[in-house]
mmCIF file of C-alpha atoms in Angstrom:
data_model
loop_
_atom_site.group_PDB
_atom_site.id
_atom_site.type_symbol
_atom_site.label_atom_id
_atom_site.label_comp_id
_atom_site.label_asym_id
_atom_site.label_seq_id
_atom_site.Cartn_x
_atom_site.Cartn_y
_atom_site.Cartn_z
ATOM 1 C CA MET A 79 -89.339 140.764 -34.349
ATOM 2 C CA LYS A 80 -89.230 138.663 -37.469
ATOM 3 C CA GLU A 81 -86.478 136.454 -36.076
ATOM 4 C CA TRP A 82 -88.436 135.096 -33.148
ATOM 5 C CA ILE A 83 -91.321 134.073 -35.385
ATOM 6 C CA ASP A 84 -88.763 132.273 -37.528
ATOM 7 C CA VAL A 85 -87.410 130.329 -34.532
ATOM 8 C CA LEU A 86 -90.950 129.567 -33.362
ATOM 9 C CA ILE A 87 -92.053 128.078 -36.684
ATOM 10 C CA ARG A 88 -88.766 126.240 -37.110
ATOM 11 C CA SER A 89 -88.919 124.715 -33.602
ATOM 12 C CA ALA A 90 -92.547 123.704 -33.900
ATOM 13 C CA SER A 91 -92.064 121.997 -37.258
ATOM 14 C CA LEU A 92 -88.854 120.309 -36.090
ATOM 15 C CA PHE A 93 -90.642 119.116 -32.971
ATOM 16 C CA PHE A 94 -93.102 117.104 -35.019
ATOM 17 C CA LEU A 95 -90.488 116.073 -37.581
ATOM 18 C CA THR A 96 -88.191 114.695 -34.867
ATOM 19 C CA LEU A 97 -91.122 112.940 -33.219
ATOM 20 C CA LEU A 98 -91.912 111.251 -36.518
ATOM 21 C CA LEU A 99 -88.268 110.344 -37.210
ATOM 22 C CA VAL A 100 -87.738 108.816 -33.773
ATOM 23 C CA ARG A 101 -90.933 106.797 -34.238
ATOM 24 C CA ILE A 102 -89.582 105.529 -37.566
ATOM 25 C CA LEU A 103 -86.365 104.449 -35.822
ATOM 26 C CA GLY A 104 -88.246 101.954 -33.705
ATOM 27 C CA LYS A 105 -89.626 101.189 -30.287
ATOM 28 C CA ARG A 106 -86.420 100.431 -28.446
ATOM 29 C CA GLN A 107 -86.220 101.615 -24.851
ATOM 30 C CA PRO A 108 -83.311 103.993 -24.126
ATOM 31 C CA SER A 109 -82.002 101.596 -21.472
ATOM 32 C CA ARG A 110 -82.184 98.673 -23.921
ATOM 33 C CA MET A 111 -80.173 100.383 -26.650
ATOM 34 C CA THR A 112 -76.786 99.424 -27.903
ATOM 35 C CA PRO A 113 -74.186 102.182 -27.421
ATOM 36 C CA PHE A 114 -74.288 102.988 -31.130
ATOM 37 C CA ASN A 115 -78.079 103.454 -31.084
ATOM 38 C CA PHE A 116 -77.513 105.925 -28.280
ATOM 39 C CA VAL A 117 -74.984 107.875 -30.366
ATOM 40 C CA ASN A 118 -77.435 107.851 -33.263
ATOM 41 C CA TYR A 119 -80.239 109.350 -31.167
ATOM 42 C CA MET A 120 -77.844 111.927 -29.720
ATOM 43 C CA VAL A 121 -76.776 113.076 -33.191
ATOM 44 C CA ILE A 122 -80.393 113.423 -34.296
ATOM 45 C CA ALA A 123 -81.181 115.399 -31.141
ATOM 46 C CA ILE A 124 -78.207 117.727 -31.582
ATOM 47 C CA ILE A 125 -78.881 118.377 -35.274
ATOM 48 C CA ALA A 126 -82.533 119.079 -34.508
ATOM 49 C CA ALA A 127 -81.542 121.474 -31.726
ATOM 50 C CA LEU A 128 -79.020 123.289 -33.954
ATOM 51 C CA ILE A 129 -81.518 123.763 -36.785
ATOM 52 C CA SER A 130 -84.160 124.851 -34.330
ATOM 53 C CA VAL A 131 -82.110 127.789 -32.954
ATOM 54 C CA ASN A 132 -80.835 128.652 -36.439
ATOM 55 C CA LEU A 133 -77.164 127.850 -35.806
ATOM 56 C CA ILE A 134 -76.810 125.872 -39.024
ATOM 57 C CA ASN A 135 -78.343 126.106 -42.458
ATOM 58 C CA PRO A 136 -81.720 124.290 -42.328
ATOM 59 C CA VAL A 137 -81.130 122.628 -45.719
ATOM 60 C CA TRP A 138 -77.780 121.156 -44.656
ATOM 61 C CA GLY A 139 -79.290 120.217 -41.331
ATOM 62 C CA SER A 140 -82.167 118.405 -42.983
ATOM 63 C CA ILE A 141 -79.769 116.448 -45.192
ATOM 64 C CA ALA A 142 -77.729 115.419 -42.146
ATOM 65 C CA LEU A 143 -80.901 114.507 -40.275
ATOM 66 C CA GLY A 144 -82.078 112.401 -43.226
ATOM 67 C CA VAL A 145 -78.777 110.513 -43.394
ATOM 68 C CA TRP A 146 -78.814 109.785 -39.660
ATOM 69 C CA VAL A 147 -82.342 108.388 -39.922
ATOM 70 C CA ILE A 148 -82.201 106.532 -43.232
ATOM 71 C CA LEU A 149 -78.891 104.773 -42.569
ATOM 72 C CA PRO A 150 -79.905 103.150 -39.247
ATOM 73 C CA VAL A 151 -83.276 102.127 -40.701
ATOM 74 C CA THR A 152 -81.547 100.520 -43.703
ATOM 75 C CA LEU A 153 -79.025 98.802 -41.453
ATOM 76 C CA ASP A 154 -81.804 97.509 -39.200
ATOM 77 C CA TYR A 155 -83.613 96.158 -42.246
ATOM 78 C CA LEU A 156 -80.454 94.469 -43.562
ATOM 79 C CA ALA A 157 -79.781 93.060 -40.083
ATOM 80 C CA LEU A 158 -83.201 91.420 -40.186
ATOM 81 C CA LYS A 159 -82.253 89.737 -43.456
ATOM 82 C CA SER A 160 -78.668 88.723 -42.706
ATOM 83 C CA LYS A 161 -77.182 87.274 -39.549
ATOM 84 C CA TRP A 162 -73.726 88.505 -40.545
ATOM 85 C CA ILE A 163 -74.803 92.137 -40.814
ATOM 86 C CA HIS A 164 -76.788 91.769 -37.598
ATOM 87 C CA ASP A 165 -73.674 90.675 -35.715
ATOM 88 C CA LEU A 166 -71.656 93.431 -37.359
ATOM 89 C CA VAL A 167 -74.145 96.131 -36.362
ATOM 90 C CA ASN A 168 -75.311 94.934 -32.974
ATOM 91 C CA GLY A 169 -72.337 92.895 -31.852
ATOM 92 C CA LYS A 170 -72.626 89.542 -30.134
ATOM 93 C CA PRO A 171 -73.507 88.763 -26.543
ATOM 94 C CA THR A 172 -70.444 88.033 -24.426
ATOM 95 C CA ILE A 173 -70.407 85.098 -22.052
ATOM 96 C CA LEU A 174 -69.108 86.210 -18.651
ATOM 97 C CA VAL A 175 -69.728 83.127 -16.533
ATOM 98 C CA LYS A 176 -69.812 79.624 -17.945
ATOM 99 C CA ASP A 177 -70.255 76.358 -16.000
ATOM 100 C CA GLY A 178 -69.971 78.436 -12.841
ATOM 101 C CA LYS A 179 -66.548 79.823 -13.811
ATOM 102 C CA VAL A 180 -65.878 83.501 -14.526
ATOM 103 C CA MET A 181 -64.337 84.054 -17.984
ATOM 104 C CA GLU A 182 -61.723 86.678 -17.149
ATOM 105 C CA GLU A 183 -60.633 87.320 -20.772
ATOM 106 C CA ASN A 184 -64.195 88.116 -21.757
ATOM 107 C CA LEU A 185 -64.543 90.440 -18.777
ATOM 108 C CA ILE A 186 -61.509 92.381 -19.984
ATOM 109 C CA GLN A 187 -62.882 92.403 -23.522
ATOM 110 C CA VAL A 188 -66.133 94.096 -22.459
ATOM 111 C CA LYS A 189 -64.254 96.292 -19.945
ATOM 112 C CA CYS A 190 -66.177 95.092 -16.960
ATOM 113 C CA THR A 191 -64.451 94.805 -13.579
ATOM 114 C CA GLY A 192 -65.086 92.006 -11.139
ATOM 115 C CA GLU A 193 -66.808 94.494 -8.863
ATOM 116 C CA GLU A 194 -69.217 95.495 -11.628
ATOM 117 C CA LEU A 195 -69.938 91.877 -12.482
ATOM 118 C CA LEU A 196 -70.772 91.133 -8.848
ATOM 119 C CA ARG A 197 -72.996 94.210 -8.665
ATOM 120 C CA GLU A 198 -74.929 93.153 -11.763
ATOM 121 C CA LEU A 199 -75.266 89.606 -10.439
ATOM 122 C CA ARG A 200 -76.588 90.954 -7.143
ATOM 123 C CA SER A 201 -79.167 93.027 -8.965
ATOM 124 C CA LYS A 202 -80.360 89.765 -10.535
ATOM 125 C CA ASN A 203 -80.673 88.299 -7.031
ATOM 126 C CA ALA A 204 -77.560 86.155 -7.357
ATOM 127 C CA PHE A 205 -75.670 87.212 -4.229
ATOM 128 C CA ASN A 206 -73.606 84.077 -4.219
ATOM 129 C CA LEU A 207 -71.313 83.529 -7.196
ATOM 130 C CA ALA A 208 -71.464 79.811 -6.426
ATOM 131 C CA ASP A 209 -75.158 79.821 -7.382
ATOM 132 C CA VAL A 210 -74.499 81.156 -10.885
ATOM 133 C CA GLU A 211 -74.300 78.627 -13.675
ATOM 134 C CA PHE A 212 -74.180 81.002 -16.632
ATOM 135 C CA ALA A 213 -74.126 84.757 -17.142
ATOM 136 C CA VAL A 214 -74.051 86.654 -20.390
ATOM 137 C CA MET A 215 -73.654 90.319 -21.246
ATOM 138 C CA GLU A 216 -76.160 91.253 -23.913
ATOM 139 C CA THR A 217 -75.311 93.697 -26.688
ATOM 140 C CA THR A 218 -77.184 96.367 -24.738
ATOM 141 C CA GLY A 219 -74.843 95.939 -21.746
ATOM 142 C CA ASP A 220 -77.414 94.140 -19.627
ATOM 143 C CA ILE A 221 -76.211 91.064 -17.790
ATOM 144 C CA ASN A 222 -78.564 88.096 -17.717
ATOM 145 C CA VAL A 223 -78.059 85.267 -15.290
ATOM 146 C CA MET A 224 -79.012 81.605 -15.231
ATOM 147 C CA MET A 225 -78.880 80.098 -11.776
ATOM 148 C CA LYS A 226 -77.694 76.579 -11.030
ATOM 149 C CA SER A 227 -80.599 74.199 -11.450
ATOM 150 C CA ASP A 228 -80.881 73.517 -7.708
ATOM 151 C CA LYS A 229 -81.107 77.242 -6.983
ATOM 152 C CA LYS A 230 -83.828 78.032 -9.464
ATOM 153 C CA PRO A 231 -87.315 78.891 -8.243
ATOM 154 C CA VAL A 232 -89.587 75.879 -8.000
ATOM 155 C CA THR A 233 -92.066 75.463 -10.841
ATOM 156 C CA PRO A 234 -95.104 73.170 -10.964
ATOM 157 C CA PHE A 235 -93.101 71.092 -13.441
ATOM 158 C CA ASP A 236 -90.409 70.463 -10.791
ATOM 159 C CA LEU A 237 -93.079 69.336 -8.349
ATOM 160 C CA GLY A 238 -94.610 67.047 -10.940
ATOM 161 C CA ARG A 239 -97.929 68.802 -10.539
ATOM 162 C CA LYS A 240 -100.348 69.440 -13.309
ATOM 163 C CA VAL A 241 -101.748 72.943 -13.556
ATOM 164 C CA SER A 242 -104.546 74.082 -15.796
ATOM 165 C CA PRO A 243 -103.742 76.353 -18.690
ATOM 166 C CA ARG A 244 -104.772 79.940 -17.923
ATOM 167 C CA PRO A 245 -105.633 82.068 -20.917
ATOM 168 C CA GLU A 246 -105.063 85.774 -20.360
ATOM 169 C CA PRO A 247 -107.853 87.650 -18.582
ATOM 170 C CA GLN A 248 -109.782 90.299 -20.465
ATOM 171 C CA THR A 249 -110.603 93.671 -18.956
ATOM 172 C CA VAL A 250 -114.292 94.205 -19.646
ATOM 173 C CA ILE A 251 -115.029 97.211 -17.428
ATOM 174 C CA LEU A 252 -112.751 100.212 -17.016
ATOM 175 C CA ASP A 253 -113.745 103.342 -15.091
ATOM 176 C CA GLY A 254 -117.383 102.300 -15.104
ATOM 177 C CA ASN A 255 -117.500 101.864 -18.881
ATOM 178 C CA ILE A 256 -118.283 98.485 -20.403
ATOM 179 C CA LEU A 257 -115.742 97.610 -23.107
ATOM 180 C CA ASN A 258 -117.330 95.711 -25.945
ATOM 181 C CA GLU A 259 -114.267 94.402 -27.772
ATOM 182 C CA PRO A 260 -112.791 92.271 -24.949
ATOM 183 C CA LEU A 261 -116.271 90.989 -24.180
ATOM 184 C CA SER A 262 -116.811 89.775 -27.715
ATOM 185 C CA ASN A 263 -113.295 88.256 -27.693
ATOM 186 C CA LEU A 264 -114.567 85.962 -24.962
ATOM 187 C CA GLY A 265 -117.799 85.280 -26.808
ATOM 188 C CA LEU A 266 -119.832 87.159 -24.199
ATOM 189 C CA ASN A 267 -122.083 90.202 -24.440
ATOM 190 C CA GLN A 268 -123.277 93.122 -22.338
ATOM 191 C CA GLU A 269 -126.381 91.233 -21.227
ATOM 192 C CA TRP A 270 -124.244 88.503 -19.664
ATOM 193 C CA LEU A 271 -122.158 91.115 -17.847
ATOM 194 C CA LYS A 272 -125.252 92.909 -16.565
ATOM 195 C CA VAL A 273 -126.670 89.656 -15.193
ATOM 196 C CA GLN A 274 -123.361 88.876 -13.455
ATOM 197 C CA LEU A 275 -123.206 92.354 -11.903
ATOM 198 C CA GLU A 276 -126.817 92.086 -10.794
ATOM 199 C CA ASN A 277 -126.024 88.787 -9.073
ATOM 200 C CA MET A 278 -123.217 90.531 -7.194
ATOM 201 C CA GLY A 279 -125.547 93.430 -6.389
ATOM 202 C CA VAL A 280 -123.566 96.258 -8.001
ATOM 203 C CA THR A 281 -124.239 98.685 -10.832
ATOM 204 C CA PRO A 282 -121.811 98.957 -13.770
ATOM 205 C CA ASP A 283 -120.948 102.596 -13.031
ATOM 206 C CA ASN A 284 -119.724 101.651 -9.544
ATOM 207 C CA VAL A 285 -117.092 99.300 -11.011
ATOM 208 C CA PHE A 286 -113.588 100.668 -11.525
ATOM 209 C CA ILE A 287 -112.034 97.566 -13.060
ATOM 210 C CA GLY A 288 -113.776 94.355 -14.083
ATOM 211 C CA GLN A 289 -111.838 91.405 -15.448
ATOM 212 C CA VAL A 290 -113.053 88.080 -16.785
ATOM 213 C CA ASP A 291 -110.542 85.252 -16.414
ATOM 214 C CA GLY A 292 -110.050 82.373 -18.816
ATOM 215 C CA SER A 293 -112.710 80.208 -17.179
ATOM 216 C CA GLY A 294 -115.312 82.966 -17.475
ATOM 217 C CA ASP A 295 -115.376 84.163 -13.856
ATOM 218 C CA LEU A 296 -115.780 87.880 -13.238
ATOM 219 C CA TYR A 297 -113.551 89.738 -10.766
ATOM 220 C CA ILE A 298 -114.440 93.330 -9.962
ATOM 221 C CA ASP A 299 -112.905 96.240 -8.084
ATOM 222 C CA LEU A 300 -115.354 98.912 -6.946
ATOM 223 C CA PHE A 301 -114.996 102.662 -6.497
ATOM 224 C CA ASP A 302 -116.653 102.189 -3.133
ATOM 225 C CA ASP A 303 -114.034 100.189 -1.216
ATOM 226 C CA ALA A 304 -116.268 99.836 1.836
ATOM 227 C CA LEU A 305 -118.600 97.595 -0.154
ATOM 228 C CA GLN A 306 -117.868 93.893 0.104
ATOM 229 C CA VAL A 307 -118.398 91.929 -3.099
ATOM 230 C CA PRO A 308 -118.478 88.160 -3.297
ATOM 231 C CA GLN A 309 -115.380 86.934 -5.129
ATOM 232 C CA PRO A 310 -115.797 83.936 -7.425
ATOM 233 C CA LYS A 311 -115.365 80.754 -5.402
ATOM 234 C CA VAL A 312 -117.609 78.533 -7.515
ATOM 235 C CA LYS A 313 -114.879 76.177 -8.670
ATOM 236 C CA GLU A 314 -113.644 75.625 -5.126
ATOM 237 C CA LEU A 315 -117.233 74.874 -4.118
ATOM 238 C CA VAL A 316 -117.647 72.335 -6.900
ATOM 239 C CA PHE A 317 -114.465 70.615 -5.770
ATOM 240 C CA ALA A 318 -115.606 70.489 -2.144
ATOM 241 C CA ASN A 319 -118.991 69.138 -3.256
ATOM 242 C CA LEU A 320 -117.349 66.395 -5.291
ATOM 243 C CA GLU A 321 -115.372 65.325 -2.238
ATOM 244 C CA LYS A 322 -118.529 65.382 -0.131
ATOM 245 C CA CYS A 323 -120.308 63.230 -2.723
ATOM 246 C CA GLN A 324 -117.552 60.667 -2.610
ATOM 247 C CA ALA A 325 -117.663 60.553 1.192
ATOM 248 C CA ASP A 326 -121.472 60.168 1.078
ATOM 249 C CA LEU A 327 -121.224 57.244 -1.322
ATOM 250 C CA MET A 328 -118.676 55.569 0.942
ATOM 251 C CA SER A 329 -120.983 55.923 3.951
ATOM 252 C CA PHE A 330 -123.924 54.514 1.941
ATOM 253 C CA ALA A 331 -121.729 51.545 1.091
ATOM 254 C CA LEU A 332 -121.037 51.016 4.783
ATOM 255 C CA ASP A 333 -124.712 51.375 5.726
ATOM 256 C CA THR A 334 -126.130 48.822 3.316
ATOM 257 C CA LYS A 335 -125.970 45.106 3.917
ATOM 258 C CA ASP A 336 -126.827 43.948 0.394
ATOM 259 C CA PRO A 337 -123.432 43.010 -1.161
ATOM 260 C CA LYS A 338 -124.568 43.922 -4.684
ATOM 261 C CA ILE A 339 -125.663 47.405 -3.655
ATOM 262 C CA LYS A 340 -122.534 47.824 -1.517
ATOM 263 C CA ASN A 341 -120.448 47.035 -4.576
ATOM 264 C CA MET A 342 -122.396 49.557 -6.686
ATOM 265 C CA TYR A 343 -121.817 52.325 -4.130
ATOM 266 C CA LEU A 344 -118.135 51.505 -3.821
ATOM 267 C CA GLN A 345 -117.640 51.542 -7.585
ATOM 268 C CA ASN A 346 -119.372 54.880 -7.909
ATOM 269 C CA ALA A 347 -117.356 56.311 -5.017
ATOM 270 C CA ASN A 348 -114.229 55.231 -6.874
ATOM 271 C CA LYS A 349 -115.410 56.879 -10.075
ATOM 272 C CA ILE A 350 -116.083 60.152 -8.268
ATOM 273 C CA GLU A 351 -112.685 59.961 -6.592
ATOM 274 C CA GLN A 352 -110.991 59.513 -9.951
ATOM 275 C CA ILE A 353 -112.662 62.531 -11.526
ATOM 276 C CA THR A 354 -111.922 64.562 -8.378
ATOM 277 C CA VAL A 355 -108.228 63.867 -8.851
ATOM 278 C CA LYS A 356 -108.473 64.626 -12.563
ATOM 279 C CA LEU A 357 -110.339 67.889 -12.071
ATOM 280 C CA GLU A 358 -108.193 69.154 -9.191
ATOM 281 C CA PRO A 359 -105.742 71.105 -11.400
ATOM 282 C CA PHE A 360 -108.598 72.750 -13.258
ATOM 283 C CA LEU A 361 -110.751 73.596 -10.269
ATOM 284 C CA LEU A 362 -108.145 74.575 -7.693
ATOM 285 C CA ARG A 363 -105.018 75.655 -9.592
ATOM 286 C CA MET B 270 -133.036 60.980 8.283
ATOM 287 C CA THR B 271 -133.808 57.865 6.385
ATOM 288 C CA VAL B 272 -131.443 56.249 3.933
ATOM 289 C CA GLY B 273 -133.771 57.239 1.104
ATOM 290 C CA SER B 274 -133.625 60.951 1.860
ATOM 291 C CA LYS B 275 -129.844 60.810 2.292
ATOM 292 C CA VAL B 276 -129.413 59.232 -1.124
ATOM 293 C CA LYS B 277 -131.790 61.787 -2.616
ATOM 294 C CA GLN B 278 -129.674 64.538 -1.109
ATOM 295 C CA ALA B 279 -126.565 63.058 -2.666
ATOM 296 C CA VAL B 280 -128.368 62.893 -6.027
ATOM 297 C CA SER B 281 -129.322 66.564 -5.891
ATOM 298 C CA ASN B 282 -125.811 67.511 -4.797
ATOM 299 C CA LEU B 283 -124.406 65.655 -7.769
ATOM 300 C CA LYS B 284 -126.916 67.331 -10.070
ATOM 301 C CA GLY B 285 -125.726 70.707 -8.794
ATOM 302 C CA ILE B 286 -122.108 69.793 -9.573
ATOM 303 C CA LYS B 287 -123.169 68.588 -12.998
ATOM 304 C CA SER B 288 -124.927 71.831 -13.913
ATOM 305 C CA THR B 289 -122.018 73.991 -12.700
ATOM 306 C CA LEU B 290 -119.556 71.917 -14.699
ATOM 307 C CA GLU B 291 -121.787 72.208 -17.749
ATOM 308 C CA VAL B 292 -121.723 75.997 -17.417
ATOM 309 C CA TYR B 293 -117.929 75.985 -17.109
ATOM 310 C CA THR B 294 -117.607 73.684 -20.119
ATOM 311 C CA LEU B 295 -119.372 76.332 -22.178
ATOM 312 C CA GLN B 296 -117.637 79.325 -20.574
ATOM 313 C CA THR B 297 -114.026 78.252 -20.738
ATOM 314 C CA GLY B 298 -112.100 79.132 -23.875
ATOM 315 C CA ASP B 299 -109.480 76.448 -23.362
ATOM 316 C CA GLU B 300 -109.813 73.180 -25.273
ATOM 317 C CA GLU B 301 -108.005 71.007 -22.706
ATOM 318 C CA THR B 302 -110.018 72.317 -19.776
ATOM 319 C CA SER B 303 -113.362 71.887 -21.488
ATOM 320 C CA SER B 304 -112.520 68.328 -22.561
ATOM 321 C CA ALA B 305 -111.532 67.481 -18.966
ATOM 322 C CA TYR B 306 -114.895 68.856 -17.789
ATOM 323 C CA LYS B 307 -116.713 66.854 -20.463
ATOM 324 C CA GLU B 308 -114.987 63.643 -19.379
ATOM 325 C CA ALA B 309 -115.985 64.309 -15.782
ATOM 326 C CA LEU B 310 -119.566 64.985 -16.881
ATOM 327 C CA VAL B 311 -119.790 61.550 -18.534
ATOM 328 C CA VAL B 312 -118.684 59.864 -15.300
ATOM 329 C CA ILE B 313 -121.066 61.965 -13.210
ATOM 330 C CA ASN B 314 -123.937 60.952 -15.495
ATOM 331 C CA GLU B 315 -123.101 57.268 -14.969
ATOM 332 C CA VAL B 316 -123.058 57.704 -11.196
ATOM 333 C CA LEU B 317 -126.306 59.683 -11.339
ATOM 334 C CA ASN B 318 -128.013 56.878 -13.269
ATOM 335 C CA ASP B 319 -126.971 54.285 -10.672
ATOM 336 C CA LEU B 320 -128.087 56.468 -7.786
ATOM 337 C CA GLU B 321 -131.435 57.278 -9.368
ATOM 338 C CA LYS B 322 -132.129 53.575 -9.870
ATOM 339 C CA ARG B 323 -131.287 53.069 -6.216
ATOM 340 C CA VAL B 324 -133.655 55.877 -5.220
ATOM 341 C CA GLN B 325 -136.482 54.099 -7.059
ATOM 342 C CA THR B 326 -135.908 50.861 -5.131
ATOM 343 C CA LEU B 327 -135.634 52.734 -1.864
ATOM 344 C CA GLU B 328 -138.937 54.467 -2.588
ATOM 345 C CA LEU B 329 -140.545 51.032 -2.986
ATOM 346 C CA GLU B 330 -139.103 49.966 0.372
ATOM 347 C CA GLU B 331 -140.045 53.153 2.168
ATOM 348 C CA PRO B 332 -143.254 54.245 0.440
ATOM 349 C CA GLN B 333 -143.992 56.882 3.094
ATOM 350 C CA PHE B 334 -141.047 58.993 1.837
ATOM 351 C CA LYS B 335 -142.071 58.834 -1.803
ATOM 352 C CA GLY B 336 -141.748 61.968 -3.884
ATOM 353 C CA LEU B 337 -139.676 64.925 -2.806
#
C-alpha cells in the first residue's frame, strides 16, 4: 500500500520537474533539433522514467538529471559567446549542391544518398535538379534549397513595381471580446471600434474575429455566416474617384474655348494624373 | 447639365477624396504612406483652389445657377 503512494508522489513531482527542466533547455522544436539534442532529451526522459518507477536511487538519478540539463545549457551559453564552440557543438551546415552541381563528397560525408537528396529537393518543390542553384544541409538535417534566379517566384521587385509597406494587422476582437491592448497599439480606442461596427450594422458580440490592418481598415468575420458585411473598399473607391476627376478635368478642357482656361484645366488634369500614379501602390496594393 | 454644375460636381468629388485621404493620413501608422498622402493632399488643394475660382466666374456667367 505504501509503495504505490511513493510512486504516485515521485511521478507527480518528477512530472513538474521534467517540465521545468525541458523548458530551461529551450524552445527548439523536436524536428529542428540536432541529433545530439535528441540524445540529450532522450537521456533526460529515460532518467526521469527510471526514477519515477523507483528503478534507480532518486538521489543518483537527480544528480544524473542535473548533469544532463546543466551541461547542455552551459554549452548553449558558451556557443552564443564563441563561434568556435558553436561549430564544435552544433556542427556546420554542409553544402550539397553548389552552382547547380551536386557535391558528391559532401553527400557521402553526411551519409545522404542521391535518392534522399532528390526526395528532399522535391519536398522543397524543386522537381528538376537543373533548377537548383544551391542546396545546403543544415545542422538539423533539413535541406534548404535556393532555386536558379530565373526559376524563383516573381516578386514586386522583379516587376519593378512599387508596393506600399504593410505593417502587421492587429486582432482587436476575438470571440466577441474587444481586446484593448492591440487597439491601443494602433492608437485607437473602444469608441472608435464601436462606431466602425455600428457603421457596418453589427454588434461586437456577433464578431468572431476582427482585425485592423496597417491603414486602419477593419475586417470582421461574424458568427452568423449568412450575414453579409461590407468589406473595406474605401481606398479602391478613392482611386477610382481620382481617375474620374482627371477624366472630368480633361473633358472640361475640351469643352471650353478660352485658351487660358483650357490650359488651367489641362495642367490640373496633369497634376491629378501624377498623384494618381504616385498613390496607386498605396491605394491598390 | 450646365458647365457650371458639372464643375461643381467635380469640386465636391475632389473634396470627398481630400477628406478620405485626410482620414487615412491620420489612421495609417506608416511614415512613408502618410507622407505620400500628405503630398497628394497638397496637390489636391492646389487643384481645388483653381476649380473654385473657376466656379466663381461661371456663377457670374450663369447667374441662374448660383448657389448649390
